[in-house]
């Protein structure tokens, strides 16, 4: 009997396929929105976590100015760092494993007929180690090359790809502004970061080469510091702050003119934000699911009225109230489940597109999919019950007389 | 001990509304119908024929009096219990056919068996047989909209018969049909009564159709005014 009821419901749904589709559109949109939101949200959270892992969880960055990470004022007015400051951080704080000086700007790098605008970074081998870069081919800098500022460079995968295609870049000479430099190494790709920025789009020069031939000054814009295993990140940050204040002669009561940022903290904060956003958007999507349920109820009520005579016939030939109730309830549930399935497919499709667009991993969560499926069944039950009960309570004589 | 009569109404009343505007659709009906009878009910419009049929068919509960079906007191039954009585013992034929639209003749005839819980294959077979009995074997897969009025009414008769009921109740079964088709339908009902012993209670406005029955009941103002054998039967 239940099987018969399900078959009947499916027949009734497909007999009026267009209307059925419009009926469930609300559920389709609601489920699709929830699935897409949650999937993309989880993907970006996972990306942030992966980024932190790739970066290492023990990285601290020192930047000139205040609130630079929050996009506040600063940077330009406050003095840059110097190599001497970097050396002091490296040597005077025991918990610092590596402190790499970084200077960077944007410039065009040219090879043959190809060229690309990219980040030109001046640093030394400590940066490769601290940031966990690995070589794809070639080598890093020789100490002598760093000391004397030789025209050599290490390039990222994106630059290699756009300048050299499939060819091996090692040993070739590229040009940056007036500088001709030899490519000595090529780094393994790290892929895109959380917000889609390409992490492999750069050319790295020894910092003295950069100072002399690209920047024309000896400024250092960032200290990229890795903290020794087992050492407290917070303590190290405090030590760096004290040392920096001393080195930059900041008086008691004066504000810092630099900032020390814990990358892990930063990343955690970012993923916290994505979680909150995901939650909010999902709540909005859930409301649209509710609206979808009301749409189903509405059409089911119309359907009960339209089919009053049919209900009368069924009652007259011996259908019991609960059988009529079940018929309409099953119809609403199946309708809602079909909407849920379409919505899940659509939501996953949107999530694939979104993940590609944001360059984050596509991570469908079976739990959420199951939940969405269950929720659409629930919507069918809740919003199908009232119309179904109305059908079941019809008086057979009056129902038969209905036009 | 003799079997109780199939249908036994005693002092049945059915009052719609109350007070000043109360309508006494049935006003003390005493009626006994034995198994195997073919009864026609006639009477002016509004005399309570359909109301009586609804009570007999367990679609409606009387306001007062006693109705025993096969000795079972119907007045005390719940809605669902009456549904079970209809399902197992009663078949209905209506003036307006009342077939499910957009469902094949076969599916329409199958319907009562679905509620009886009969399996698919058996249902198919029984429905096909019933359609054959009413001469519509070749129309099993047509929708009602593709059938003439007479054919639709024959599908409805097949539906009433398929569950092997003890009584078929027909309220103006030929009301929408032309004379020639009406005669066909009446001959079919008569044959079912004569050959298979099917009990039939039929409401009609036409004396010609009532003449196919064995017994004629004449209703006026919610009461039975006359109850006599038809000319044919006497
Ligand atoms: N649901 C109802 N509510 C109020 N009054 C009703 C209702 N159904 C029937 N009646 C009244 O009960 C009386 C008997 O009606 P019924 O339908 O039984 O007549 P009938 O003999 O079948 O008439 P007809 O030959 O026109 O079909 C009529 O006066 C009718 O108006
Ligand atoms: Mg009537």
PDB file of C-alpha atoms in Angstrom, chain B residues 33-121:
ATOM      1  CA  UNK B  33     -34.028  -5.088   1.377  1.00  0.00           C
ATOM      2  CA  UNK B  34     -33.037  -8.722   1.068  1.00  0.00           C
ATOM      3  CA  UNK B  35     -29.992 -10.050  -0.731  1.00  0.00           C
ATOM      4  CA  UNK B  36     -30.634 -10.553  -4.442  1.00  0.00           C
ATOM      5  CA  UNK B  37     -33.281  -7.844  -4.822  1.00  0.00           C
ATOM      6  CA  UNK B  38     -33.276  -5.220  -7.572  1.00  0.00           C
ATOM      7  CA  UNK B  39     -34.943  -2.155  -6.051  1.00  0.00           C
ATOM      8  CA  UNK B  40     -35.777   1.124  -7.784  1.00  0.00           C
ATOM      9  CA  UNK B  41     -36.441   4.302  -5.795  1.00  0.00           C
ATOM     10  CA  UNK B  42     -38.467   7.075  -7.378  1.00  0.00           C
ATOM     11  CA  UNK B  43     -39.989  10.298  -6.162  1.00  0.00           C
ATOM     12  CA  UNK B  44     -40.112  14.026  -6.771  1.00  0.00           C
ATOM     13  CA  UNK B  45     -36.986  16.113  -6.544  1.00  0.00           C
ATOM     14  CA  UNK B  46     -35.993  16.824  -2.948  1.00  0.00           C
ATOM     15  CA  UNK B  47     -37.974  13.892  -1.579  1.00  0.00           C
ATOM     16  CA  UNK B  48     -34.861  12.405   0.044  1.00  0.00           C
ATOM     17  CA  UNK B  49     -33.827   9.711  -2.451  1.00  0.00           C
ATOM     18  CA  UNK B  50     -30.164  10.650  -2.543  1.00  0.00           C
ATOM     19  CA  UNK B  51     -30.109  11.138   1.212  1.00  0.00           C
ATOM     20  CA  UNK B  52     -31.504   7.636   1.658  1.00  0.00           C
ATOM     21  CA  UNK B  53     -28.885   6.242  -0.726  1.00  0.00           C
ATOM     22  CA  UNK B  54     -26.113   7.972   1.202  1.00  0.00           C
ATOM     23  CA  UNK B  55     -27.345   6.484   4.437  1.00  0.00           C
ATOM     24  CA  UNK B  56     -27.694   3.013   2.917  1.00  0.00           C
ATOM     25  CA  UNK B  57     -24.229   3.427   1.376  1.00  0.00           C
ATOM     26  CA  UNK B  58     -22.704   4.286   4.765  1.00  0.00           C
ATOM     27  CA  UNK B  59     -21.493   7.593   3.352  1.00  0.00           C
ATOM     28  CA  UNK B  60     -23.711   9.432   5.796  1.00  0.00           C
ATOM     29  CA  UNK B  61     -24.930   8.777   9.323  1.00  0.00           C
ATOM     30  CA  UNK B  62     -28.644   9.092  10.064  1.00  0.00           C
ATOM     31  CA  UNK B  63     -29.748  11.576  12.690  1.00  0.00           C
ATOM     32  CA  UNK B  64     -32.027   8.997  14.280  1.00  0.00           C
ATOM     33  CA  UNK B  65     -33.355   5.468  13.872  1.00  0.00           C
ATOM     34  CA  UNK B  66     -31.627   2.171  13.324  1.00  0.00           C
ATOM     35  CA  UNK B  67     -29.718   0.965  10.296  1.00  0.00           C
ATOM     36  CA  UNK B  68     -28.558  -2.614  10.272  1.00  0.00           C
ATOM     37  CA  UNK B  69     -26.359  -3.769   7.423  1.00  0.00           C
ATOM     38  CA  UNK B  70     -25.981  -7.548   7.526  1.00  0.00           C
ATOM     39  CA  UNK B  71     -27.106  -7.242  11.109  1.00  0.00           C
ATOM     40  CA  UNK B  72     -24.388  -4.730  11.971  1.00  0.00           C
ATOM     41  CA  UNK B  73     -25.598  -1.486  13.544  1.00  0.00           C
ATOM     42  CA  UNK B  74     -24.082   1.204  11.282  1.00  0.00           C
ATOM     43  CA  UNK B  75     -25.092   4.244  13.327  1.00  0.00           C
ATOM     44  CA  UNK B  76     -22.534   3.373  15.976  1.00  0.00           C
ATOM     45  CA  UNK B  77     -19.623   3.018  13.576  1.00  0.00           C
ATOM     46  CA  UNK B  78     -16.785   5.504  13.176  1.00  0.00           C
ATOM     47  CA  UNK B  79     -15.933   7.207   9.926  1.00  0.00           C
ATOM     48  CA  UNK B  80     -13.110   4.798   9.237  1.00  0.00           C
ATOM     49  CA  UNK B  81     -15.204   1.759  10.125  1.00  0.00           C
ATOM     50  CA  UNK B  82     -17.848   2.888   7.648  1.00  0.00           C
ATOM     51  CA  UNK B  83     -15.069   3.264   5.072  1.00  0.00           C
ATOM     52  CA  UNK B  84     -14.193  -0.368   5.673  1.00  0.00           C
ATOM     53  CA  UNK B  85     -17.837  -1.403   5.199  1.00  0.00           C
ATOM     54  CA  UNK B  86     -17.932   0.460   1.881  1.00  0.00           C
ATOM     55  CA  UNK B  87     -14.633  -1.004   0.817  1.00  0.00           C
ATOM     56  CA  UNK B  88     -15.658  -4.598   1.385  1.00  0.00           C
ATOM     57  CA  UNK B  89     -19.408  -4.766   0.843  1.00  0.00           C
ATOM     58  CA  UNK B  90     -20.590  -1.831  -1.261  1.00  0.00           C
ATOM     59  CA  UNK B  91     -20.222  -0.582  -4.819  1.00  0.00           C
ATOM     60  CA  UNK B  92     -21.285   2.836  -6.069  1.00  0.00           C
ATOM     61  CA  UNK B  93     -22.443   4.113  -9.433  1.00  0.00           C
ATOM     62  CA  UNK B  94     -23.072   7.850  -9.709  1.00  0.00           C
ATOM     63  CA  UNK B  95     -25.003   9.987 -12.125  1.00  0.00           C
ATOM     64  CA  UNK B  96     -21.832  11.895 -13.070  1.00  0.00           C
ATOM     65  CA  UNK B  97     -19.716   8.697 -13.468  1.00  0.00           C
ATOM     66  CA  UNK B  98     -17.058  10.091 -11.085  1.00  0.00           C
ATOM     67  CA  UNK B  99     -14.054   8.476 -12.683  1.00  0.00           C
ATOM     68  CA  UNK B 100     -10.536   9.707 -11.969  1.00  0.00           C
ATOM     69  CA  UNK B 101      -9.595  11.966 -14.844  1.00  0.00           C
ATOM     70  CA  UNK B 102      -6.258  11.362 -16.561  1.00  0.00           C
ATOM     71  CA  UNK B 103      -6.252   7.768 -15.367  1.00  0.00           C
ATOM     72  CA  UNK B 104      -6.907   4.823 -17.645  1.00  0.00           C
ATOM     73  CA  UNK B 105     -10.144   2.851 -17.444  1.00  0.00           C
ATOM     74  CA  UNK B 106      -8.094  -0.030 -16.089  1.00  0.00           C
ATOM     75  CA  UNK B 107      -6.604   2.076 -13.309  1.00  0.00           C
ATOM     76  CA  UNK B 108     -10.040   3.392 -12.405  1.00  0.00           C
ATOM     77  CA  UNK B 109     -11.415  -0.116 -12.090  1.00  0.00           C
ATOM     78  CA  UNK B 110      -8.351  -1.234 -10.114  1.00  0.00           C
ATOM     79  CA  UNK B 111      -8.743   1.520  -7.551  1.00  0.00           C
ATOM     80  CA  UNK B 112     -11.009  -0.266  -5.019  1.00  0.00           C
ATOM     81  CA  UNK B 113      -8.659  -3.269  -5.091  1.00  0.00           C
ATOM     82  CA  UNK B 114      -5.696  -1.043  -4.208  1.00  0.00           C
ATOM     83  CA  UNK B 115      -7.476  -0.095  -1.004  1.00  0.00           C
ATOM     84  CA  UNK B 116      -8.345  -3.734  -0.445  1.00  0.00           C
ATOM     85  CA  UNK B 117      -4.623  -4.491  -0.553  1.00  0.00           C
ATOM     86  CA  UNK B 118      -4.866  -6.833  -3.540  1.00  0.00           C
ATOM     87  CA  UNK B 119      -1.523  -7.463  -5.277  1.00  0.00           C
ATOM     88  CA  UNK B 120      -0.709  -5.847  -8.577  1.00  0.00           C
ATOM     89  CA  UNK B 121      -0.991  -8.843 -10.863  1.00  0.00           C
TER      90      UNK B 121
END
